[in-house]
Coordinates of C-alpha atoms in Angstrom, one line a residue:
M1 CA 133.5 123.1 92.6
T2 CA 134.7 125.0 95.2
P3 CA 131.4 125.4 97.4
S4 CA 130.3 128.8 98.1
P5 CA 131.2 130.5 101.4
V6 CA 127.5 130.4 102.8
R7 CA 127.5 126.8 101.6
A8 CA 129.9 126.2 103.2
A9 CA 129.3 128.3 106.4
L10 CA 125.9 126.6 106.4
H11 CA 126.7 123.1 105.5
P12 CA 128.1 122.0 109.7
V13 CA 124.2 122.8 110.5
L14 CA 122.7 121.7 107.7
S15 CA 124.1 118.6 107.4
S16 CA 123.5 117.4 110.9
P17 CA 120.2 115.9 111.9
K18 CA 120.9 116.6 115.7
R19 CA 121.7 120.2 114.7
L20 CA 118.9 120.1 112.2
A21 CA 116.8 118.8 115.6
L22 CA 117.7 121.5 117.7
G23 CA 116.9 124.2 115.3
G24 CA 113.3 122.6 115.1
L25 CA 113.1 122.7 118.5
G26 CA 114.1 126.7 118.8
V27 CA 111.1 127.2 116.3
I28 CA 108.8 125.8 118.3
L29 CA 109.8 127.5 121.3
V30 CA 109.8 130.4 119.5
V31 CA 106.2 129.9 117.6
Y32 CA 104.8 129.4 121.7
A33 CA 106.5 132.3 123.2
L34 CA 104.8 134.4 120.2
Q35 CA 101.5 132.6 120.5
L36 CA 101.5 133.5 124.5
A37 CA 102.7 137.0 123.9
S38 CA 99.7 137.8 121.0
G39 CA 96.8 136.8 123.3
L40 CA 94.8 135.4 120.1
P41 CA 92.7 132.4 120.5
P42 CA 95.2 129.1 119.1
A43 CA 92.0 128.1 116.7
I44 CA 91.7 131.2 114.7
S45 CA 93.5 130.8 111.7
W46 CA 96.0 134.1 111.8
S47 CA 97.3 132.6 115.2
P48 CA 101.1 131.7 115.5
V49 CA 100.4 128.2 116.6
E50 CA 98.2 128.1 113.5
L51 CA 100.1 130.0 110.8
S52 CA 103.9 128.3 111.8
S53 CA 103.5 125.2 109.5
N54 CA 102.5 127.5 107.0
V55 CA 105.4 129.7 107.4
V56 CA 107.8 126.8 107.5
A57 CA 106.1 125.3 104.2
V58 CA 106.4 128.5 102.9
A59 CA 110.4 128.5 103.4
G60 CA 110.5 124.7 102.1
F61 CA 108.8 125.9 99.0
A62 CA 111.5 128.3 98.5
W63 CA 114.2 125.5 99.1
T64 CA 112.9 123.3 96.7
L65 CA 112.7 126.2 94.0
I66 CA 116.3 126.7 94.3
Q67 CA 117.2 123.2 94.2
L68 CA 115.0 123.0 91.0
R69 CA 117.1 125.7 89.4
A70 CA 120.1 123.9 90.1
C71 CA 119.3 120.7 89.2
W72 CA 117.1 121.5 85.9
A73 CA 119.6 120.1 83.9
D74 CA 119.2 116.6 85.1
R75 CA 116.1 114.7 84.6
A76 CA 115.4 113.0 87.2
L77 CA 116.4 115.3 89.4
R78 CA 114.4 118.1 88.0
R79 CA 111.2 115.6 88.5
A80 CA 112.0 115.2 92.1
W81 CA 112.5 118.8 92.7
I82 CA 109.1 119.4 90.9
A83 CA 107.4 116.9 93.3
G84 CA 109.0 118.0 96.4
S85 CA 108.0 121.8 95.8
I86 CA 104.6 121.0 94.7
G87 CA 104.2 119.3 98.1
M88 CA 105.4 122.2 100.1
A89 CA 103.4 124.5 98.3
V90 CA 100.2 122.5 99.1
L91 CA 101.7 122.5 102.9
S92 CA 101.7 126.4 102.6
V93 CA 98.1 126.6 101.4
E94 CA 96.3 123.9 103.1
G95 CA 94.9 125.6 105.9
S96 CA 93.2 128.0 103.5
V97 CA 91.7 125.7 100.9
G98 CA 89.0 124.9 103.2
D99 CA 87.5 128.5 103.5
L100 CA 87.5 128.6 99.8
F101 CA 86.1 125.1 99.0
L102 CA 83.8 124.3 102.1
L103 CA 80.4 125.5 103.5
D104 CA 81.2 124.2 107.1
T105 CA 84.6 125.0 108.0
G106 CA 86.2 124.1 111.7
G107 CA 84.4 120.7 111.5
P108 CA 85.1 117.0 110.3
Y109 CA 85.0 118.0 106.5
E110 CA 87.9 120.2 107.0
M111 CA 89.8 118.1 109.0
T112 CA 89.2 115.5 106.2
L113 CA 90.3 117.5 103.5
S114 CA 93.6 118.9 105.9
I115 CA 94.3 115.0 106.0
A116 CA 94.0 114.8 102.4
L117 CA 96.2 117.6 101.4
W118 CA 98.8 116.8 103.7
L119 CA 98.8 112.7 102.4
V120 CA 98.9 114.3 98.9
A121 CA 102.0 116.6 100.2
A122 CA 104.0 113.8 102.1
A123 CA 103.9 111.3 99.2
L124 CA 104.8 114.4 96.7
I125 CA 107.9 115.0 99.2
F126 CA 109.0 111.3 99.8
H127 CA 108.9 111.0 96.2
A128 CA 111.7 114.1 96.0
G129 CA 113.5 112.7 99.1
R130 CA 113.8 109.2 97.4
R131 CA 115.9 110.3 94.9
Y132 CA 118.3 111.0 97.8
A133 CA 117.9 107.7 99.8
M134 CA 121.9 107.1 99.7
R135 CA 122.4 110.4 102.0
R136 CA 122.2 110.1 105.5
S137 CA 119.6 110.5 107.5
V138 CA 117.0 111.6 105.1
Q139 CA 114.9 108.4 104.8
H140 CA 114.8 107.9 108.4
V141 CA 114.0 111.8 108.7
L142 CA 110.9 111.4 106.4
R143 CA 109.7 108.3 108.0
A144 CA 109.7 110.2 111.1
G145 CA 107.9 113.3 110.0
L146 CA 105.3 111.2 108.6
A147 CA 105.0 109.3 112.1
I148 CA 104.3 112.4 113.3
Q149 CA 101.9 113.8 110.6
I150 CA 99.6 110.8 111.4
G151 CA 99.8 110.8 115.1
A152 CA 99.0 114.3 115.1
Q153 CA 96.1 114.0 112.4
S154 CA 94.7 111.4 114.3
I155 CA 94.4 113.3 117.2
G156 CA 92.8 116.7 115.4
W157 CA 90.4 113.8 113.7
C158 CA 89.2 112.8 116.9
A159 CA 88.7 116.5 118.0
A160 CA 86.5 117.0 114.8
Y161 CA 84.5 114.0 115.4
N162 CA 83.8 113.8 118.8
A163 CA 82.0 115.9 121.2
I164 CA 83.9 117.4 123.4
S165 CA 84.3 120.1 125.9
E166 CA 85.9 123.5 125.0
T167 CA 89.0 123.2 127.3
D168 CA 89.6 119.6 125.7
N169 CA 89.2 120.9 122.1
E170 CA 91.2 123.6 122.7
L171 CA 94.4 121.1 124.4
L172 CA 93.7 118.4 121.4
G173 CA 94.1 120.9 118.8
Y174 CA 97.3 122.3 120.1
F175 CA 98.7 119.1 119.9
N176 CA 97.3 118.6 116.1
D177 CA 99.3 121.9 115.3
T178 CA 102.2 121.4 117.2
G179 CA 102.2 117.8 115.7
E180 CA 101.5 119.1 112.1
L181 CA 104.7 122.0 112.6
L182 CA 107.1 119.2 113.8
A183 CA 105.7 117.2 110.6
V184 CA 106.9 120.1 108.3
L185 CA 109.8 120.4 109.9
A186 CA 110.8 117.2 109.4
Y187 CA 110.0 116.8 105.6
L188 CA 112.3 120.6 105.4
S189 CA 114.9 118.9 106.9
A190 CA 114.9 116.0 104.9
L191 CA 115.4 118.3 101.9
L192 CA 117.9 120.0 103.5
L193 CA 119.8 116.7 104.3
A194 CA 119.3 115.4 100.5
V195 CA 121.5 118.9 99.8
F196 CA 124.0 119.0 102.2
S197 CA 124.2 115.2 104.4
A198 CA 127.5 113.2 103.4
D199 CA 126.2 109.8 101.5
K200 CA 125.7 106.7 103.3
S201 CA 128.6 104.1 104.0
Y202 CA 127.7 100.7 102.1
A203 CA 130.7 98.6 104.0
F204 CA 129.2 96.0 104.5
P205 CA 130.9 92.2 105.7
L206 CA 130.8 89.7 102.8
D207 CA 128.4 87.8 104.9
A208 CA 125.9 90.5 104.8
I209 CA 126.2 91.0 101.2
G210 CA 122.4 90.2 100.1
R211 CA 121.4 93.3 102.5
K212 CA 124.4 95.0 100.8
G213 CA 122.8 94.6 97.4
R214 CA 119.4 95.1 98.1
A215 CA 120.7 98.6 100.2
I216 CA 122.2 100.1 96.9
Y217 CA 119.4 98.6 94.8
R218 CA 116.6 100.8 97.0
D219 CA 118.8 103.6 97.8
F220 CA 119.8 104.4 94.3
N221 CA 116.6 103.3 92.3
L222 CA 118.7 100.7 90.1
R223 CA 115.1 99.3 89.0
R224 CA 115.2 98.7 85.6
A225 CA 113.5 101.4 83.5
G226 CA 110.1 100.4 82.2
P227 CA 106.2 100.3 83.1
R228 CA 106.1 100.6 87.0
P229 CA 103.5 97.6 87.6
L230 CA 100.6 98.5 89.9
S231 CA 102.0 95.8 92.4
R232 CA 104.6 98.4 93.1
L233 CA 102.6 101.4 94.0
P234 CA 102.2 102.0 97.8
I235 CA 99.8 100.2 99.7
A236 CA 99.5 98.3 96.9
R237 CA 102.7 97.2 97.4
Q238 CA 102.0 96.3 100.9
A239 CA 98.8 94.2 99.4
A240 CA 100.8 92.2 97.5
T241 CA 103.6 91.2 99.9
A242 CA 100.5 90.3 102.2
A243 CA 99.2 87.8 99.0
A244 CA 102.4 86.8 98.5
I245 CA 103.3 85.8 102.2
A246 CA 100.1 84.2 102.7
D247 CA 100.3 82.0 99.3
C248 CA 104.1 80.8 100.0
W249 CA 102.8 80.5 104.0
R250 CA 99.9 77.7 102.7
R251 CA 101.6 75.9 100.2
A252 CA 105.1 75.2 102.2
A253 CA 104.3 75.6 106.1
R254 CA 103.3 72.3 106.7
T255 CA 106.3 70.5 104.8
V256 CA 108.5 72.5 106.6
A257 CA 107.0 71.6 110.2
R258 CA 107.0 68.0 109.5
G259 CA 110.3 68.0 107.8
G260 CA 111.9 69.0 111.3
G261 CA 111.8 73.2 110.5
P262 CA 110.5 75.5 112.7
G263 CA 106.2 75.4 113.2
A264 CA 103.7 77.4 111.0
G265 CA 103.4 80.4 113.4
R266 CA 107.4 80.8 113.3
Q267 CA 107.4 80.2 109.7
L268 CA 104.9 83.6 109.4
L269 CA 106.8 85.3 111.9
D270 CA 110.0 85.0 109.8
L271 CA 107.8 85.6 106.5
L272 CA 106.4 88.8 108.3
C273 CA 109.9 89.6 109.6
C274 CA 112.1 89.2 106.3
A275 CA 109.3 91.4 104.1
A276 CA 109.2 94.2 106.7
L277 CA 112.6 94.2 107.9
R278 CA 115.2 92.5 105.4
R279 CA 113.1 92.9 102.1
V280 CA 113.3 89.3 101.5
D281 CA 110.1 88.1 99.5
P282 CA 108.2 84.9 101.1
R283 CA 109.2 82.9 98.5
S284 CA 113.2 83.6 99.2
Y285 CA 112.6 82.7 102.6
Y286 CA 111.3 78.8 101.4
Q287 CA 113.2 78.4 98.1
L288 CA 116.5 79.3 100.4
T289 CA 115.8 77.6 103.6
L290 CA 116.1 80.7 105.5
F291 CA 113.6 79.0 108.0
G292 CA 116.5 77.2 109.2
A293 CA 118.9 80.1 109.6
R294 CA 119.2 81.0 113.5
P295 CA 119.6 84.2 113.8
L296 CA 116.9 85.2 110.7
G297 CA 118.5 88.2 110.2
A298 CA 122.0 86.9 109.5
G299 CA 121.0 84.2 107.2
A300 CA 119.1 86.6 105.3
D301 CA 121.1 89.3 105.0
A302 CA 123.5 86.6 103.4
V303 CA 121.4 85.7 100.4
M304 CA 120.1 87.9 97.2
T305 CA 117.3 87.4 95.7
A306 CA 115.4 87.7 92.5
A307 CA 113.4 90.8 93.4
E308 CA 116.7 93.0 93.4
T309 CA 119.0 90.9 90.8
A310 CA 116.6 90.1 88.1
N311 CA 115.1 93.7 88.2
G312 CA 118.0 96.1 87.3
L313 CA 120.8 95.3 90.5
T314 CA 122.6 92.4 88.0
A315 CA 121.9 95.0 85.3
S316 CA 123.6 97.5 87.1
I317 CA 126.3 95.5 87.7
Q318 CA 127.6 95.0 84.2
A319 CA 127.3 98.4 83.4
T320 CA 130.4 99.2 85.6
R321 CA 132.4 97.5 82.5
R322 CA 130.1 97.6 79.7
A323 CA 129.5 101.0 77.6
P324 CA 125.7 102.0 77.5
D325 CA 125.3 101.3 74.0
R326 CA 127.0 98.0 73.9
P327 CA 124.3 95.6 72.6
P328 CA 123.2 92.7 74.9
D329 CA 125.0 89.7 72.9
F330 CA 123.3 86.8 75.2
E331 CA 119.5 87.9 74.5
D332 CA 119.6 86.9 70.4
R333 CA 120.6 83.1 70.0
L334 CA 121.7 83.7 66.6
A335 CA 123.9 86.2 67.0
F336 CA 125.0 84.6 70.3
A337 CA 126.2 81.4 68.4
R338 CA 127.5 83.2 65.3
I339 CA 130.1 84.8 67.9
C340 CA 130.8 81.7 69.6
A341 CA 131.6 80.4 65.9
A342 CA 133.8 83.4 65.1
R343 CA 135.9 83.0 68.1
G344 CA 136.2 79.1 68.0
L345 CA 134.3 78.5 71.1
P346 CA 132.5 74.8 70.8
T347 CA 128.6 75.3 70.4
A348 CA 125.4 73.2 69.1
P349 CA 125.0 74.3 65.0
I350 CA 122.0 76.4 64.2
L351 CA 120.5 75.0 60.9
G352 CA 118.1 77.6 59.6
L353 CA 116.2 80.3 61.4
F354 CA 112.2 81.0 61.0
E355 CA 110.8 84.5 60.7
D356 CA 107.6 85.6 59.0
G357 CA 106.7 82.6 58.1
A358 CA 109.8 82.0 56.0
L359 CA 113.0 79.5 56.6
E360 CA 116.4 80.7 56.1
P361 CA 118.7 77.5 56.1
F362 CA 122.1 78.2 57.2
T363 CA 123.2 74.8 55.3
T364 CA 123.2 73.2 52.5
D365 CA 123.2 69.5 53.6
A366 CA 119.5 68.2 52.2
D367 CA 119.5 65.4 55.3
A368 CA 120.8 68.4 57.8
L369 CA 117.3 68.3 59.6
D370 CA 117.3 64.5 59.6
Q371 CA 118.0 64.2 63.2
D372 CA 116.7 65.0 66.9
L373 CA 116.1 69.1 67.0
V374 CA 115.7 71.9 69.3
V375 CA 113.2 74.8 68.5
V376 CA 113.8 77.8 70.5
A377 CA 112.6 81.6 70.4
R378 CA 115.7 84.0 69.1
H379 CA 115.5 86.3 71.3
A380 CA 115.7 84.5 74.9
A381 CA 114.7 87.7 77.0
D382 CA 111.1 87.8 75.2
D383 CA 110.1 84.6 75.2
P384 CA 110.6 81.2 76.7
F385 CA 109.7 78.9 73.9
G386 CA 110.9 75.6 73.3
L387 CA 110.1 72.6 71.2
C388 CA 112.1 69.3 71.0
L389 CA 111.5 66.9 67.9
A390 CA 113.1 63.4 68.3
R391 CA 113.5 61.6 65.0
V392 CA 112.0 58.2 65.0
E393 CA 112.4 57.6 61.7
P394 CA 113.9 59.4 58.0
M395 CA 112.3 63.1 58.7
L396 CA 109.5 61.4 60.7
Y397 CA 109.7 63.2 64.3
C398 CA 107.8 62.5 67.8
D399 CA 107.1 65.9 69.7
D400 CA 106.9 66.6 73.5
D401 CA 103.4 66.3 73.2
G402 CA 104.2 62.4 72.0
T403 CA 102.3 63.7 68.5
F404 CA 104.3 62.1 65.3
A405 CA 104.7 64.3 62.2
N406 CA 106.9 64.3 58.7
V407 CA 109.3 66.8 57.6
D408 CA 106.9 68.6 56.1
M409 CA 104.6 69.3 58.5
V410 CA 107.3 70.4 61.3
L411 CA 107.9 72.8 58.9
A412 CA 104.7 74.0 58.1
R413 CA 104.0 74.3 61.7
L414 CA 107.3 76.6 62.4
S415 CA 106.3 79.0 59.5
A416 CA 102.9 79.6 61.5
L417 CA 104.6 80.0 64.7
S418 CA 107.6 82.5 63.5
R419 CA 104.7 84.9 62.1
R420 CA 104.4 85.4 66.4
R421 CA 107.7 85.1 66.8
S422 CA 111.6 84.0 65.5
L423 CA 112.4 80.6 65.9
I424 CA 115.9 79.1 65.4
V425 CA 115.9 75.5 64.8
R426 CA 119.4 73.3 66.0
A427 CA 120.8 70.1 66.3
R428 CA 119.9 68.3 69.7
T429 CA 123.0 67.7 72.0
R430 CA 123.6 64.4 72.7
N431 CA 124.6 63.9 76.4
H432 CA 128.3 62.4 76.8
D433 CA 127.8 58.5 78.1
S434 CA 129.3 59.7 82.1
V435 CA 126.1 61.9 82.7
A436 CA 123.5 60.1 79.8
R437 CA 121.9 57.9 82.9
Y438 CA 120.2 61.1 84.7
A439 CA 118.2 62.4 81.4
S440 CA 116.2 60.1 79.5
A441 CA 115.4 62.7 76.4
A442 CA 116.2 66.0 77.6
P443 CA 119.3 67.2 77.3
L444 CA 121.1 67.9 80.4
A445 CA 122.2 71.6 81.1
F446 CA 125.3 72.6 83.3
R447 CA 125.1 75.8 84.7
V448 CA 128.7 77.4 85.4
V449 CA 128.9 80.8 87.0
T450 CA 132.0 82.6 86.0
C451 CA 132.6 86.8 87.5
L452 CA 135.6 88.8 87.0
D453 CA 138.0 89.3 89.9
E454 CA 140.3 92.5 90.4
A455 CA 142.9 92.0 87.6
G456 CA 140.0 91.5 85.0
E457 CA 139.9 87.5 84.7
P458 CA 137.2 85.4 85.3
R459 CA 136.7 83.1 87.8
V460 CA 134.7 79.9 88.2
T461 CA 132.3 80.2 91.2
H462 CA 129.3 77.8 91.0
G463 CA 128.7 74.6 89.1
V464 CA 125.3 73.1 88.7
M465 CA 123.5 70.3 86.9
R466 CA 119.8 71.3 85.7
L467 CA 117.7 68.7 85.4
L468 CA 114.3 69.7 83.2
R469 CA 111.2 68.0 83.9
E470 CA 110.6 65.4 81.1
P471 CA 107.3 63.3 79.6
G472 CA 106.4 60.3 81.9
W473 CA 108.0 62.3 85.2
P474 CA 105.4 61.3 88.2
A475 CA 103.4 64.3 88.5
G476 CA 104.7 67.1 91.3
P477 CA 105.6 70.7 91.7
G478 CA 108.7 72.2 90.6
A479 CA 109.8 72.0 86.5
T480 CA 113.7 72.5 87.5
F481 CA 115.7 70.3 89.8
G482 CA 119.5 70.7 90.2
A483 CA 122.5 69.3 91.8
A484 CA 125.2 71.3 92.5
I485 CA 129.0 70.3 91.6
D486 CA 131.9 71.0 93.8
L487 CA 134.5 73.2 92.4
A488 CA 137.3 71.2 93.4
S489 CA 136.6 67.6 92.7
G490 CA 133.4 67.7 90.5
V491 CA 131.4 65.5 92.8
F492 CA 127.6 66.0 92.9
G493 CA 125.6 67.0 95.7
P494 CA 122.3 66.4 96.7
V495 CA 119.0 67.0 94.3
V496 CA 116.7 69.5 95.4
G497 CA 113.5 71.3 93.7
D498 CA 113.3 75.0 92.8
A499 CA 109.3 75.0 93.9
V500 CA 108.2 76.3 97.3
E501 CA 106.5 72.9 97.9
T502 CA 109.9 71.3 98.2
C503 CA 111.7 73.7 99.8
A504 CA 112.4 71.1 102.5
A505 CA 112.8 68.3 100.5
W506 CA 116.5 66.8 99.3
S507 CA 117.5 63.9 98.0
Y508 CA 120.7 61.8 96.8
A509 CA 118.7 60.1 93.9
H510 CA 116.9 61.8 90.2
P511 CA 113.5 62.1 91.4
A512 CA 112.2 60.5 88.9
T513 CA 114.1 57.2 88.2
G514 CA 115.8 56.5 91.5
E515 CA 119.2 57.0 89.7
M516 CA 122.1 57.6 92.0
I517 CA 123.6 61.2 92.0
A518 CA 124.9 62.8 94.9
G519 CA 128.4 61.5 95.8
R520 CA 129.4 60.7 92.3
V521 CA 131.5 62.4 90.0
C522 CA 131.0 64.4 86.8
G523 CA 133.5 63.6 84.7
G524 CA 133.9 66.2 82.4
W525 CA 133.5 69.2 85.3
R526 CA 137.1 70.5 84.4
Q527 CA 136.4 70.7 81.0
L528 CA 133.3 72.5 81.4
A529 CA 134.7 74.7 83.7
Q530 CA 137.5 75.8 81.0
A531 CA 134.7 76.3 78.3
A532 CA 133.1 78.4 80.4
V533 CA 136.2 80.6 81.2
A534 CA 137.1 80.7 77.7
A535 CA 134.0 82.4 76.7
H536 CA 133.9 84.9 79.6
R537 CA 137.0 86.2 78.1
A538 CA 135.8 85.9 74.4
F539 CA 132.8 87.9 75.5
D540 CA 134.5 91.4 76.6
G541 CA 132.4 93.2 79.0
P542 CA 130.0 91.1 81.4
V543 CA 130.9 91.2 84.6
V544 CA 129.2 87.9 86.1
V545 CA 127.3 85.1 83.8
G546 CA 125.9 82.1 84.2
W547 CA 126.9 80.0 80.9
D548 CA 124.9 77.1 80.1
L549 CA 126.9 74.0 78.8
A550 CA 126.4 70.6 77.8
W551 CA 128.3 67.9 77.8
T552 CA 128.5 65.6 74.9
P553 CA 130.7 62.8 73.6
E554 CA 132.4 65.6 71.3
G555 CA 133.1 67.7 74.6
P556 CA 131.6 71.1 75.9
Q557 CA 129.2 72.9 73.8
I558 CA 128.2 76.5 75.2
L559 CA 124.6 76.3 75.0
S560 CA 123.7 80.0 76.0
G561 CA 124.6 82.8 78.9
D562 CA 123.0 84.5 80.9
A563 CA 123.8 87.8 82.1
N564 CA 120.9 88.7 84.1
M565 CA 121.3 85.0 86.2
D566 CA 119.5 83.8 88.3
F567 CA 121.4 83.8 91.7
A568 CA 118.2 82.0 93.9
F569 CA 118.8 78.5 92.1
I570 CA 122.4 78.2 92.3
Q571 CA 122.0 79.3 96.4
R572 CA 119.1 76.6 96.7
C573 CA 121.3 73.9 94.6
T574 CA 124.3 74.4 96.9
G575 CA 122.8 75.2 100.4
V576 CA 125.0 78.0 100.4
P577 CA 124.0 81.7 100.1
I578 CA 126.0 83.9 98.1
G579 CA 127.5 85.9 100.9
R580 CA 129.4 82.5 102.0
S581 CA 129.8 81.4 98.6
P582 CA 133.5 82.2 96.5
L583 CA 131.0 84.5 94.6
A584 CA 131.1 87.0 97.5
P585 CA 134.4 88.6 97.4
L586 CA 134.1 89.1 93.8
L587 CA 130.9 91.0 93.7
D588 CA 131.2 93.0 96.7
A589 CA 133.8 94.2 94.8
H590 CA 131.6 94.9 92.0
L591 CA 129.2 96.4 94.0
D592 CA 131.5 99.3 95.3
R593 CA 131.8 100.4 92.0
V594 CA 128.0 100.5 91.5
V595 CA 127.7 103.0 94.5
A596 CA 131.0 104.8 92.9
L597 CA 129.1 105.1 89.7
H598 CA 125.8 106.5 90.7
A599 CA 127.1 108.4 94.2

């Protein structure tokens, strides 16, 4: 749409922070000229220096109403401009509120009320500007305004609560009023830039793909819809981050220092820098061994964390190819297995479904249950429930806790459990002889990551063998361990755990049995990789998927697909951040599509 002549004429001025700053300086000079010409005491409510911030706020209020009318059809933007208009309205009248509600005006009570109103108004204006975080300078100007506001009102608060001379009080009043004028000018400038400023550039180098992903996630507000946890609110968010830093530092600092890493003090400084400057959470700092990255910023920029990927960034990447109304095939294990069977993909057969206390068998074989069984929740995203039943005699089983039960007892137990969740029963996969030595009871899962390239073809970017903690293992932190698989040779790398406490530990051998793993070849790697590529082609839609496969005597079997996969675990196992992995150039192109979709 062609902009109006007025808009086109104003654009060069209103899209430039420097020109807006010069305009703000001009406003301040005019205000002080009027103040000097008026001869009025600056402390009275109708003096130019007192009225100036309210007049600018009225102009801001008018601007927000214009934008509210223009953006009314868009629900998110409508809510943003409503918040901005209320914020500017509060600043327009805050100087008169004390006269209406306080008996003692001009003292500490009025100053406290004024500070409270300014903070409320700032929060509302920040909410409005948050919707335009992808525009250049909007967030920087808002933060500058808040800093000026806090500084000016701190001066005003000191003047109101301390007995000082009339001359000093007048001088501090000038500082306070000028600061408030600068703050409201900054807020108005930010709201003007929100409309007129150009979008930011998201052209980051590949080895800064983590920083790019976090910027896109934050600027375009890609957090998944749903109730906002209390820990995500202002102040509470910072408190939760501080608590997480203290907890992770307490659990891992000594281990890292003893393992040759930086000292505890340096780790604490790193954690604060990661949280404040790079938006990397403390768990990722330890789990992704950022304590060994120097410079720290480059290491943090290269990693992708669960904080952004699991909470909306990966879903936004998937949405660049999938229609919004397409059902997620991966979350329903029963639907997933049926699609695999229909498309000729090898998968463990499902023997039955327990739902609302009733069993729906999927086989007519009366002896189908007379084997090792696995019971899982039907909906993977909602429930991590899992139960392994090892066959010890015909129709007699032993569960994970060592409890024995016959088939009737098992069916009764599953029937009762299914009243809270739908359960599927399937045959337990057997490990191939070449990898059976790495697990005594639990089936091994091989995580293979595939991502679409520019031609829409899936490419294998990572391979990891996952070891799940089994009964009888020595007590210790961590429930999952993994060994990376070299894409070209299929050779296993060192074994690492997913716990913060084990972040500095790695081993060539199995964590419980001592069986050597690192340096050995995964004999079925080529077949596993081919099966993952075939599965990605069969499921048209997702961009990047983490496939869990079993390597069985019959060949590879697809256990599940994860379209919202954990990027942290594959980085932990390989020791290579996403920005320096084969996934980086593929993911970078898809992030550019996210920007194009939301800009």
